[in-house]
Amino acid sequence: MSSVSAFVLDNPGLCALALCGVGAVWIYNKRASKLPNIPGPRSSSFLTGNLFDLVAPTTGRDWVINTSNTYGGATKLSTLFGGRSLMINDQKALHHLLVKEQDNFEEWEAWTTTNDLLFGPGLLSTAGAQHKKQRRMLTPAFSVKNLRGMTPMFVSIARELEGAISAMVEKGPKEIDLTAWLSRVALEAIGRGGMGVSFGKMSEPTTFSTATKQLAAILSALLPIGTLTPFFKYLGPGEFRRFMIKFLPFPLLKSLEVIVNIMEDEGKKMLRAQDATLAAEDDSSETKNIIGILLKANQTSIDSERMSDEELIAQTSTLIFTAMDTTSSAISRVLHQLAIHPEAQEKLRAEISEAYHNQDDAIDFNNLMALPYMDAVIKETLRVFPPLPVAFRQTLKDTVLPLLHPITGEDGTILNEVLVEKGTDVFVNVIGANHNPKTWGDDAGEWKPERWLSELPESVTKIRDYSGVFAHQMTFMAGNRSCIGFNFALLEMSEYLFFELLPDILNLRAGVVLALFLQSFEFSLPKDKDIVWNLGLLMIPVIKGATSLESQLPLVVKKRGT
């Protein structure tokens, strides 16, 4: 054992204190941006600024919305040790930030460093030329053509899910934690469609499925200290950084290390299996899963474009993490809203029943377009409750962001644009944009699917469609760091809806567990539990007062006809 290792083992508390102290100095020196004259709320603490207001599990979402509505589309926030960050929800400014001038903004250093510590040099943790190279290599695997070929697999998973729930409620209504099931379904979908492997029966959780489900919950709990993570990249290679993390006095970090090791080991196994499969295949064979397509493309690329083994392993963990929780969170939110609003649930059920008299009726694109209320429910849920409420960027050089709606500066002047200095951390306020009353009206915060059944106001229609597919919403971001798995998410979610794949995935709009579930089940709220949604890395459902970090959505499920 080296002298450094021995010292760390003998003095873990002292080392942890030293790391925090050096990290504090490092952050203090990073706080160059002052954002003069930009309005914003008063700092709650010199140590943490507004960060704990922003990420407070039970109140953070409302705080973000209220702050956005009070100060406008550009808001100054206080961060660690007196630092300043900018929160943007103005649509014109977001267009410049994410699309028009996207090269002036890079993923937040704390975000990329955290993902590097967790997964290695994958798509979420790289920047610049390396990120562009990885994205070029991965993009063909998410083409509509490749995703359409996954239809039989998704149909099989959807029927397994419906069959498992049916067996549980055969003798009468039963309270079921749907997030547990939806997480396993999402994992199985990315397993079969993304990695070419099955993680086992959905009714039998595995060590791997349990670990992946816990990951987002633990990361959400650690979110307030996320700003410190860039400091760790100065501690040497990833192996040494993980070694150092072991000795920090935080139990959640130790749990995180175990989960990351499980995911990395599983990623190596999946890559070895895919390598063996490709070696046994003829060159003309068509590979259908995402990692297989990636490996095949990597083998035929020139050396300068080829990914290293470390990068390939990182992609597997990254894809599993990103595909699981965002999908299950969105599906859970729709089912929860339908349980809260039984009249909306019944209206949607009636629409589905009229269109499809039995579950074997084929559903194609034209049939979907004939279901306006389904489309409205999906859009409104993702507008009001985006699974990822806030994203992060960092300014690479001094930039001016124009505003669609002028704001009032601290000195009372009207500002039509804001100067963002190099090095400024920028919060991309997805939920603020989706709740902007200047765009959506005074009822912007209400869940009203009916708003999509009539002509939308000009304030909505004139805004550029930043999401690419979801009209007038920021849910899946835009630009060179938009969600590469957007089509996969739509397809994965859609197959919980239908037994047949919609021919045009790009026009699918959204997919949720609706048609299949609403033909088979009725959903209602439990009488003895209050379900709330905590703000963290993602919006996750929990039982009010529960101590568990993991998401829980207990709904009473009744089989129709019983």
Coordinates of C-alpha atoms in Angstrom, one line a residue:
M1 CA 0.0 0.0 0.0
S2 CA 1.4 3.4 -0.9
S3 CA 2.1 6.1 1.7
V4 CA -0.8 8.2 0.3
S5 CA -3.2 5.3 0.6
A6 CA -2.1 4.6 4.2
F7 CA -2.5 8.2 5.2
V8 CA -6.1 8.3 3.8
L9 CA -7.0 5.1 5.6
D10 CA -5.6 6.4 8.9
N11 CA -7.1 9.9 8.6
P12 CA -10.4 9.7 6.6
G13 CA -12.0 12.6 8.5
L14 CA -9.1 14.9 8.0
C15 CA -8.8 14.1 4.3
A16 CA -12.6 14.8 3.9
L17 CA -12.2 18.2 5.7
A18 CA -9.2 19.1 3.5
L19 CA -11.1 18.2 0.3
C20 CA -14.1 20.3 1.4
G21 CA -11.8 23.2 2.3
V22 CA -9.9 23.1 -1.0
G23 CA -13.2 22.7 -2.9
A24 CA -14.6 25.8 -1.2
V25 CA -11.6 27.9 -2.2
W26 CA -11.8 26.5 -5.7
I27 CA -15.5 27.5 -6.0
Y28 CA -14.9 30.9 -4.5
N29 CA -12.2 31.6 -7.1
K30 CA -14.7 30.5 -9.8
R31 CA -17.4 33.0 -8.9
A32 CA -16.3 35.7 -11.4
S33 CA -19.7 36.5 -12.8
K34 CA -21.7 39.2 -10.9
L35 CA -24.6 39.6 -13.4
P36 CA -25.0 43.3 -12.6
N37 CA -28.6 44.7 -12.7
I38 CA -30.2 41.3 -13.3
P39 CA -33.1 40.9 -10.8
G40 CA -33.4 38.0 -8.5
P41 CA -34.4 36.7 -5.1
R42 CA -32.4 37.5 -2.0
S43 CA -29.7 35.0 -1.1
S44 CA -30.8 32.6 1.7
S45 CA -27.3 32.0 2.9
F46 CA -23.8 33.1 2.0
L47 CA -22.7 29.4 2.2
T48 CA -25.4 28.0 -0.1
G49 CA -27.1 31.0 -1.7
N50 CA -30.4 30.0 -3.3
L51 CA -29.3 26.4 -4.1
F52 CA -31.3 24.8 -1.3
D53 CA -34.3 26.8 -2.3
L54 CA -33.9 25.5 -5.9
V55 CA -33.4 21.9 -5.0
A56 CA -35.7 21.6 -1.9
P57 CA -37.5 18.2 -2.5
T58 CA -41.0 19.3 -1.6
T59 CA -41.0 23.0 -2.4
G60 CA -38.3 23.5 -5.1
R61 CA -40.6 23.1 -8.0
D62 CA -43.0 25.8 -6.8
W63 CA -40.0 28.0 -5.8
V64 CA -38.7 27.9 -9.3
I65 CA -42.0 28.7 -10.9
N66 CA -42.8 31.5 -8.5
T67 CA -39.3 33.0 -8.9
S68 CA -39.6 32.9 -12.7
N69 CA -43.1 34.6 -12.7
T70 CA -41.8 37.2 -10.2
Y71 CA -38.6 38.3 -11.9
G72 CA -39.2 37.3 -15.6
G73 CA -37.4 35.3 -18.2
A74 CA -33.8 36.0 -16.8
T75 CA -33.2 35.7 -13.1
K76 CA -30.0 36.1 -11.0
L77 CA -29.5 33.4 -8.4
S78 CA -27.0 33.2 -5.6
T79 CA -24.8 30.1 -5.4
L80 CA -22.1 28.7 -3.1
F81 CA -19.9 31.2 -1.3
G82 CA -21.5 34.3 -2.8
G83 CA -21.3 33.2 -6.4
R84 CA -23.9 34.1 -9.0
S85 CA -25.7 32.1 -11.6
L86 CA -28.3 32.9 -14.3
M87 CA -31.7 31.2 -14.6
I88 CA -33.3 31.5 -18.1
N89 CA -36.9 30.7 -19.1
D90 CA -37.4 33.3 -21.8
Q91 CA -38.1 31.5 -25.0
K92 CA -36.0 33.8 -27.3
A93 CA -33.0 33.6 -24.9
L94 CA -33.4 29.8 -24.7
H95 CA -33.3 29.6 -28.5
H96 CA -30.1 31.5 -28.7
L97 CA -28.6 29.5 -25.8
L98 CA -29.5 26.0 -27.0
V99 CA -29.6 26.4 -30.8
K100 CA -28.4 29.7 -32.4
E101 CA -25.4 30.3 -30.2
Q102 CA -25.0 26.8 -28.7
D103 CA -21.3 26.8 -29.3
N104 CA -21.0 29.6 -26.7
F105 CA -22.4 27.3 -24.1
E106 CA -21.2 24.0 -22.8
E107 CA -22.7 21.4 -20.4
W108 CA -22.2 22.5 -16.8
E109 CA -18.8 21.4 -15.6
A110 CA -20.3 20.0 -12.3
W111 CA -22.7 17.9 -14.4
T112 CA -20.2 16.5 -16.8
T113 CA -17.7 15.8 -14.0
T114 CA -20.4 14.0 -11.9
N115 CA -21.3 11.8 -14.9
D116 CA -17.6 11.1 -15.6
L117 CA -17.2 9.9 -12.0
L118 CA -20.3 7.8 -12.2
F119 CA -20.2 6.3 -15.7
G120 CA -16.8 7.2 -17.3
P121 CA -16.3 9.2 -20.5
G122 CA -19.7 8.7 -22.0
L123 CA -22.1 11.0 -23.9
L124 CA -23.2 12.9 -20.7
S125 CA -19.7 13.5 -19.4
T126 CA -17.8 14.6 -22.5
A127 CA -17.6 18.0 -24.2
G128 CA -16.2 19.6 -27.3
A129 CA -14.8 17.4 -30.1
Q130 CA -15.0 14.2 -28.0
H131 CA -18.7 14.7 -27.4
K132 CA -19.4 15.5 -31.1
K133 CA -17.5 12.3 -32.1
Q134 CA -19.6 10.2 -29.7
R135 CA -22.8 11.8 -30.8
R136 CA -22.0 11.2 -34.5
M137 CA -21.3 7.5 -33.7
L138 CA -24.4 7.0 -31.7
T139 CA -27.0 9.0 -33.7
P140 CA -27.5 6.3 -36.5
A141 CA -28.4 3.8 -33.8
F142 CA -31.4 6.0 -32.8
S143 CA -32.7 6.4 -36.4
V144 CA -36.4 5.8 -37.0
K145 CA -35.6 2.9 -39.2
N146 CA -33.7 1.0 -36.5
L147 CA -36.3 1.8 -33.8
R148 CA -39.1 0.5 -36.0
G149 CA -37.4 -2.8 -36.1
M150 CA -37.8 -3.1 -32.3
T151 CA -41.6 -3.3 -32.5
P152 CA -42.0 -7.0 -31.7
M153 CA -39.7 -6.6 -28.7
F154 CA -41.7 -3.7 -27.3
V155 CA -45.0 -5.5 -28.0
S156 CA -43.7 -8.5 -26.0
I157 CA -42.7 -6.3 -23.0
A158 CA -46.1 -4.5 -23.1
R159 CA -48.0 -7.7 -22.9
E160 CA -45.8 -9.0 -20.1
L161 CA -46.5 -5.9 -18.1
E162 CA -50.3 -6.1 -18.7
G163 CA -50.3 -9.8 -17.8
A164 CA -48.4 -9.3 -14.6
I165 CA -50.7 -6.5 -13.4
S166 CA -53.8 -8.5 -14.4
A167 CA -52.7 -11.5 -12.4
M168 CA -52.3 -9.3 -9.3
V169 CA -55.8 -7.7 -9.5
E170 CA -57.7 -10.7 -10.8
K171 CA -59.6 -11.2 -7.5
G172 CA -60.2 -7.6 -6.8
P173 CA -58.7 -4.1 -6.6
K174 CA -55.3 -3.9 -5.2
E175 CA -52.9 -1.1 -4.3
I176 CA -49.7 -1.4 -6.4
D177 CA -46.5 0.6 -6.5
L178 CA -46.5 1.3 -10.2
T179 CA -43.0 2.9 -10.2
A180 CA -41.4 -0.4 -9.3
W181 CA -43.0 -2.0 -12.3
L182 CA -42.5 0.8 -14.7
S183 CA -38.8 1.0 -13.8
R184 CA -38.3 -2.7 -14.5
V185 CA -40.2 -2.4 -17.8
A186 CA -38.0 0.6 -18.8
L187 CA -34.9 -1.3 -17.9
E188 CA -36.0 -4.4 -19.9
A189 CA -36.9 -2.2 -22.8
I190 CA -33.4 -0.6 -22.9
G191 CA -31.9 -4.0 -22.2
R192 CA -33.5 -5.8 -25.1
G193 CA -33.6 -2.8 -27.5
G194 CA -30.4 -1.1 -26.5
M195 CA -28.1 -3.9 -25.4
G196 CA -29.5 -7.0 -26.9
V197 CA -29.9 -8.7 -23.5
S198 CA -32.7 -9.5 -21.1
F199 CA -32.5 -8.6 -17.4
G200 CA -34.9 -11.4 -16.4
K201 CA -38.6 -11.5 -15.5
M202 CA -40.2 -8.2 -14.6
S203 CA -41.8 -9.8 -11.6
E204 CA -38.4 -10.8 -10.1
P205 CA -36.1 -7.8 -9.3
T206 CA -32.4 -8.4 -9.7
T207 CA -29.4 -6.9 -8.1
F208 CA -28.8 -4.9 -11.2
S209 CA -32.4 -3.6 -11.5
T210 CA -32.5 -2.7 -7.8
A211 CA -29.2 -0.8 -8.2
T212 CA -30.3 1.2 -11.2
K213 CA -33.6 2.1 -9.6
Q214 CA -31.7 3.5 -6.5
L215 CA -29.2 5.5 -8.6
A216 CA -31.4 8.5 -9.4
A217 CA -32.8 8.7 -5.8
I218 CA -29.3 8.9 -4.3
L219 CA -28.1 11.4 -6.9
S220 CA -31.1 13.6 -6.1
A221 CA -30.2 13.5 -2.4
L222 CA -26.6 14.6 -3.2
L223 CA -27.7 17.3 -5.7
P224 CA -27.0 20.2 -3.3
I225 CA -23.3 19.4 -3.1
G226 CA -23.0 18.8 -6.9
T227 CA -21.2 22.0 -7.4
L228 CA -18.2 20.6 -5.6
T229 CA -17.7 17.7 -8.0
P230 CA -15.5 19.5 -10.6
F231 CA -12.8 19.7 -7.9
F232 CA -12.5 15.9 -8.0
K233 CA -11.2 15.9 -11.6
Y234 CA -7.9 17.4 -10.2
L235 CA -7.3 14.4 -8.0
G236 CA -6.0 12.2 -10.8
P237 CA -7.5 9.3 -12.8
G238 CA -10.9 7.9 -12.2
E239 CA -9.7 4.9 -10.3
F240 CA -7.9 7.1 -7.7
R241 CA -10.9 9.5 -7.5
R242 CA -13.2 6.6 -6.6
F243 CA -10.7 5.4 -4.1
M244 CA -10.8 8.8 -2.4
I245 CA -14.6 9.0 -2.4
K246 CA -14.6 5.8 -0.3
F247 CA -13.2 7.6 2.6
L248 CA -15.5 10.6 2.7
P249 CA -17.8 10.4 5.7
F250 CA -21.0 10.2 3.6
P251 CA -22.9 6.9 3.6
L252 CA -24.8 7.8 0.4
L253 CA -21.5 8.1 -1.4
K254 CA -20.5 4.6 -0.4
S255 CA -23.8 3.3 -1.7
L256 CA -23.2 5.2 -4.9
E257 CA -19.9 3.6 -5.3
V258 CA -21.4 0.1 -5.0
I259 CA -24.1 1.0 -7.6
V260 CA -21.6 2.4 -10.1
N261 CA -19.4 -0.8 -9.8
I262 CA -22.4 -3.0 -10.4
M263 CA -23.4 -1.0 -13.5
E264 CA -19.8 -0.9 -14.8
D265 CA -19.4 -4.7 -14.4
E266 CA -22.7 -5.3 -16.2
G267 CA -21.7 -3.0 -19.0
K268 CA -18.5 -4.9 -19.5
K269 CA -20.4 -8.2 -19.7
M270 CA -22.9 -6.7 -22.2
L271 CA -20.1 -5.4 -24.4
R272 CA -18.3 -8.8 -24.3
A273 CA -21.5 -10.5 -25.3
Q274 CA -22.1 -8.1 -28.2
D275 CA -18.5 -8.5 -29.4
A276 CA -18.9 -12.3 -29.5
T277 CA -22.2 -11.9 -31.3
L278 CA -20.7 -9.6 -33.9
A279 CA -17.7 -11.9 -34.4
A280 CA -20.1 -14.8 -35.2
E281 CA -22.2 -12.8 -37.6
D282 CA -21.8 -12.4 -41.3
D283 CA -20.7 -8.9 -42.3
S284 CA -24.1 -8.5 -44.2
S285 CA -26.1 -9.4 -41.0
E286 CA -28.4 -6.6 -39.8
T287 CA -27.7 -5.7 -36.1
K288 CA -30.9 -4.4 -34.4
N289 CA -29.9 -3.3 -30.9
I290 CA -28.3 0.1 -30.2
I291 CA -25.0 -1.1 -28.7
G292 CA -24.6 -3.7 -31.4
I293 CA -25.0 -1.0 -34.0
L294 CA -22.5 1.2 -32.2
L295 CA -19.9 -1.5 -32.0
K296 CA -20.3 -2.4 -35.6
A297 CA -19.9 1.3 -36.6
N298 CA -16.9 1.6 -34.3
Q299 CA -15.1 -1.3 -35.8
T300 CA -15.4 0.1 -39.3
S301 CA -14.5 3.7 -38.4
I302 CA -11.1 5.3 -38.9
D303 CA -8.8 5.3 -35.9
S304 CA -9.3 9.0 -35.1
E305 CA -13.1 8.5 -34.9
R306 CA -13.1 5.2 -33.0
M307 CA -14.2 5.1 -29.4
S308 CA -12.0 3.5 -26.8
D309 CA -13.1 0.6 -24.7
E310 CA -13.5 2.9 -21.7
E311 CA -15.9 5.1 -23.8
L312 CA -17.9 2.1 -25.0
I313 CA -18.4 0.9 -21.4
A314 CA -19.5 4.4 -20.4
Q315 CA -22.1 4.5 -23.1
T316 CA -23.8 1.4 -21.8
S317 CA -24.2 2.7 -18.3
T318 CA -25.2 6.1 -19.6
L319 CA -27.9 4.7 -21.9
I320 CA -29.4 2.5 -19.1
F321 CA -29.5 5.4 -16.6
T322 CA -31.0 8.0 -19.0
A323 CA -33.5 5.6 -20.5
M324 CA -34.9 4.2 -17.3
D325 CA -35.9 7.1 -15.0
T326 CA -37.1 9.7 -17.4
T327 CA -39.4 7.3 -19.1
S328 CA -40.8 5.8 -15.9
S329 CA -41.2 9.2 -14.4
A330 CA -43.2 10.5 -17.3
I331 CA -45.5 7.5 -17.4
S332 CA -46.0 7.6 -13.6
R333 CA -47.0 11.3 -13.8
V334 CA -49.7 10.7 -16.4
L335 CA -51.2 7.8 -14.5
H336 CA -51.2 9.9 -11.3
Q337 CA -53.0 12.7 -13.1
L338 CA -55.6 10.4 -14.4
A339 CA -56.1 9.0 -10.9
I340 CA -56.5 12.5 -9.6
H341 CA -58.9 13.4 -12.4
P342 CA -61.3 10.4 -12.9
E343 CA -63.4 12.4 -15.3
A344 CA -60.4 12.8 -17.6
Q345 CA -59.6 9.1 -17.2
E346 CA -63.1 8.1 -18.2
K347 CA -63.1 10.5 -21.1
L348 CA -59.9 9.1 -22.5
R349 CA -61.1 5.5 -21.9
A350 CA -64.3 6.3 -23.8
E351 CA -62.3 7.7 -26.7
I352 CA -60.0 4.6 -26.8
S353 CA -63.0 2.2 -26.5
E354 CA -64.8 3.9 -29.4
A355 CA -61.7 3.7 -31.6
Y356 CA -60.6 0.2 -30.7
H357 CA -63.2 -2.3 -29.9
N358 CA -60.8 -4.9 -28.7
Q359 CA -57.1 -5.0 -27.8
D360 CA -56.1 -6.8 -31.0
D361 CA -57.2 -3.9 -33.2
A362 CA -54.2 -2.5 -35.1
I363 CA -53.3 1.1 -34.3
D364 CA -51.5 3.1 -37.0
F365 CA -50.6 6.7 -37.4
N366 CA -54.0 7.7 -38.8
N367 CA -55.8 6.0 -35.9
L368 CA -53.6 7.9 -33.4
M369 CA -54.4 11.2 -35.0
A370 CA -58.1 10.3 -34.5
L371 CA -57.5 10.3 -30.7
P372 CA -57.3 14.1 -30.0
Y373 CA -57.9 13.7 -26.2
M374 CA -55.0 11.2 -25.8
D375 CA -52.7 13.6 -27.6
A376 CA -54.0 16.5 -25.4
V377 CA -53.4 14.5 -22.2
I378 CA -49.8 13.6 -23.2
K379 CA -48.9 17.1 -24.2
E380 CA -50.4 18.8 -21.2
T381 CA -48.7 16.4 -18.8
L382 CA -45.3 16.9 -20.2
R383 CA -45.9 20.7 -20.3
V384 CA -47.0 21.1 -16.7
F385 CA -44.8 18.3 -15.3
P386 CA -41.6 17.9 -17.3
P387 CA -39.6 15.0 -15.9
L388 CA -36.3 17.0 -16.0
P389 CA -37.4 20.5 -14.7
V390 CA -34.0 22.2 -14.9
A391 CA -30.9 21.6 -17.0
F392 CA -27.5 23.3 -16.7
R393 CA -25.0 25.1 -19.0
Q394 CA -21.8 27.1 -18.6
T395 CA -20.8 30.1 -20.7
L396 CA -17.6 29.7 -22.7
K397 CA -17.3 33.4 -23.6
D398 CA -19.0 36.7 -23.1
T399 CA -22.4 36.4 -24.8
V400 CA -25.5 38.6 -25.1
L401 CA -28.9 36.9 -24.9
P402 CA -31.9 38.7 -26.4
L403 CA -35.2 38.5 -24.5
L404 CA -38.7 38.0 -26.0
H405 CA -40.2 39.6 -23.0
P406 CA -38.2 42.5 -21.5
I407 CA -37.4 42.5 -17.8
T408 CA -37.0 45.2 -15.2
G409 CA -33.4 45.6 -13.9
E410 CA -32.5 46.2 -10.3
D411 CA -32.1 49.9 -11.0
G412 CA -35.6 50.1 -12.6
T413 CA -34.4 50.2 -16.3
I414 CA -36.0 48.0 -18.9
L415 CA -33.7 45.3 -20.2
N416 CA -34.3 43.8 -23.7
E417 CA -31.1 41.6 -23.5
V418 CA -28.7 40.3 -20.8
L419 CA -24.9 40.1 -20.9
V420 CA -23.7 36.7 -19.7
E421 CA -20.1 36.7 -18.8
K422 CA -17.6 33.9 -19.6
G423 CA -17.7 31.2 -16.9
T424 CA -21.3 32.0 -15.8
D425 CA -23.3 28.9 -14.7
V426 CA -26.7 29.0 -16.5
F427 CA -29.8 27.2 -15.3
V428 CA -32.0 26.2 -18.3
N429 CA -35.4 26.6 -16.7
V430 CA -37.5 24.1 -18.5
I431 CA -40.4 24.2 -16.0
G432 CA -40.4 28.0 -16.0
A433 CA -40.7 28.1 -19.8
N434 CA -43.6 25.7 -19.7
H435 CA -45.4 27.7 -16.9
N436 CA -44.8 31.2 -18.3
P437 CA -48.2 33.0 -18.0
K438 CA -47.1 35.4 -20.8
T439 CA -47.1 32.3 -23.1
W440 CA -49.8 30.1 -21.7
G441 CA -52.1 32.5 -19.9
D442 CA -53.1 33.0 -16.3
D443 CA -54.0 29.3 -16.0
A444 CA -50.5 28.2 -17.1
G445 CA -50.0 26.2 -13.8
E446 CA -53.2 24.2 -14.2
W447 CA -53.4 20.7 -15.8
K448 CA -56.0 21.3 -18.5
P449 CA -55.8 18.9 -21.5
E450 CA -58.7 20.7 -23.1
R451 CA -56.4 23.6 -23.9
W452 CA -55.0 21.5 -26.7
L453 CA -58.5 20.7 -28.2
S454 CA -59.0 24.2 -29.5
E455 CA -56.8 26.8 -31.3
L456 CA -53.8 27.7 -29.2
P457 CA -53.3 31.4 -28.5
E458 CA -50.8 33.3 -30.7
S459 CA -48.5 33.7 -27.7
V460 CA -48.0 29.9 -28.0
T461 CA -48.0 29.3 -31.7
K462 CA -45.5 32.0 -32.6
I463 CA -42.8 30.5 -30.4
R464 CA -40.3 28.3 -32.1
D465 CA -40.7 24.5 -31.4
Y466 CA -37.5 24.1 -29.3
S467 CA -38.1 20.5 -28.5
G468 CA -38.1 19.3 -32.1
V469 CA -41.2 17.2 -31.8
F470 CA -43.2 18.3 -28.8
A471 CA -44.8 21.5 -29.9
H472 CA -43.9 24.6 -27.8
Q473 CA -42.3 22.6 -25.0
M474 CA -38.7 22.4 -23.7
T475 CA -39.2 18.9 -22.3
F476 CA -36.5 17.2 -24.5
M477 CA -34.2 20.2 -24.9
A478 CA -32.6 21.2 -28.2
G479 CA -29.3 21.8 -29.8
N480 CA -26.1 19.7 -29.8
R481 CA -26.8 18.3 -26.3
S482 CA -30.5 17.5 -26.8
C483 CA -31.8 14.1 -25.8
I484 CA -30.3 11.7 -28.3
G485 CA -32.7 9.0 -27.2
F486 CA -35.8 11.1 -27.9
N487 CA -37.1 8.7 -30.5
F488 CA -36.3 5.7 -28.3
A489 CA -38.2 7.3 -25.4
L490 CA -41.2 7.9 -27.6
L491 CA -41.1 4.4 -29.0
E492 CA -40.5 2.8 -25.7
M493 CA -43.4 4.6 -24.1
S494 CA -45.7 4.1 -27.1
E495 CA -45.5 0.4 -26.8
Y496 CA -47.0 0.5 -23.4
L497 CA -49.8 2.2 -25.2
F498 CA -50.3 0.0 -28.3
F499 CA -49.9 -3.5 -29.6
E500 CA -48.8 -2.2 -33.0
L501 CA -46.1 0.4 -33.7
L502 CA -47.1 3.7 -35.2
P503 CA -45.5 3.9 -38.6
D504 CA -44.2 7.5 -38.2
I505 CA -42.4 7.7 -34.9
L506 CA -41.3 11.3 -35.4
N507 CA -45.0 12.3 -35.4
L508 CA -45.9 10.1 -32.5
R509 CA -45.8 13.1 -30.1
A510 CA -45.7 11.1 -27.0
G511 CA -46.2 7.7 -25.5
V512 CA -47.7 6.8 -22.2
V513 CA -49.3 3.8 -20.6
L514 CA -52.8 4.7 -21.7
A515 CA -54.5 2.7 -24.4
L516 CA -53.4 -0.7 -23.1
F517 CA -53.9 0.1 -19.4
L518 CA -57.1 2.0 -19.8
Q519 CA -58.7 -0.8 -21.7
S520 CA -57.7 -3.3 -19.0
F521 CA -57.7 -1.3 -15.7
E522 CA -59.1 1.6 -13.7
F523 CA -56.8 3.7 -11.5
S524 CA -57.7 5.6 -8.3
L525 CA -55.8 7.2 -5.4
P526 CA -55.2 5.3 -2.2
K527 CA -57.2 6.6 0.8
D528 CA -54.5 6.4 3.4
K529 CA -51.5 7.8 1.5
D530 CA -50.7 11.3 0.2
I531 CA -48.6 11.2 -3.0
V532 CA -46.3 14.1 -3.6
W533 CA -43.6 14.8 -6.2
N534 CA -40.1 15.6 -5.0
L535 CA -37.7 17.8 -7.0
G536 CA -34.3 16.3 -7.5
L537 CA -32.3 15.2 -10.5
L538 CA -35.7 14.2 -11.8
M539 CA -39.2 14.8 -10.6
I540 CA -40.1 11.6 -8.6
P541 CA -43.3 10.5 -6.8
V542 CA -43.0 9.7 -3.1
I543 CA -45.3 9.1 -0.2
K544 CA -45.6 12.2 2.0
G545 CA -43.8 11.6 5.2
A546 CA -41.9 8.5 4.1
T547 CA -38.2 8.3 4.8
S548 CA -37.3 6.3 1.7
L549 CA -35.3 8.1 -1.0
E550 CA -36.8 5.9 -3.8
S551 CA -39.8 6.8 -5.9
Q552 CA -43.1 5.3 -5.0
L553 CA -46.5 5.7 -6.7
P554 CA -49.1 3.5 -5.0
L555 CA -52.3 3.5 -7.0
V556 CA -55.4 1.3 -6.5
V557 CA -55.7 -0.8 -9.6
K558 CA -59.0 -2.4 -10.5
K559 CA -59.4 -4.8 -13.4
R560 CA -62.3 -3.7 -15.6
G561 CA -65.2 -6.0 -15.5
T562 CA -64.6 -7.3 -12.0

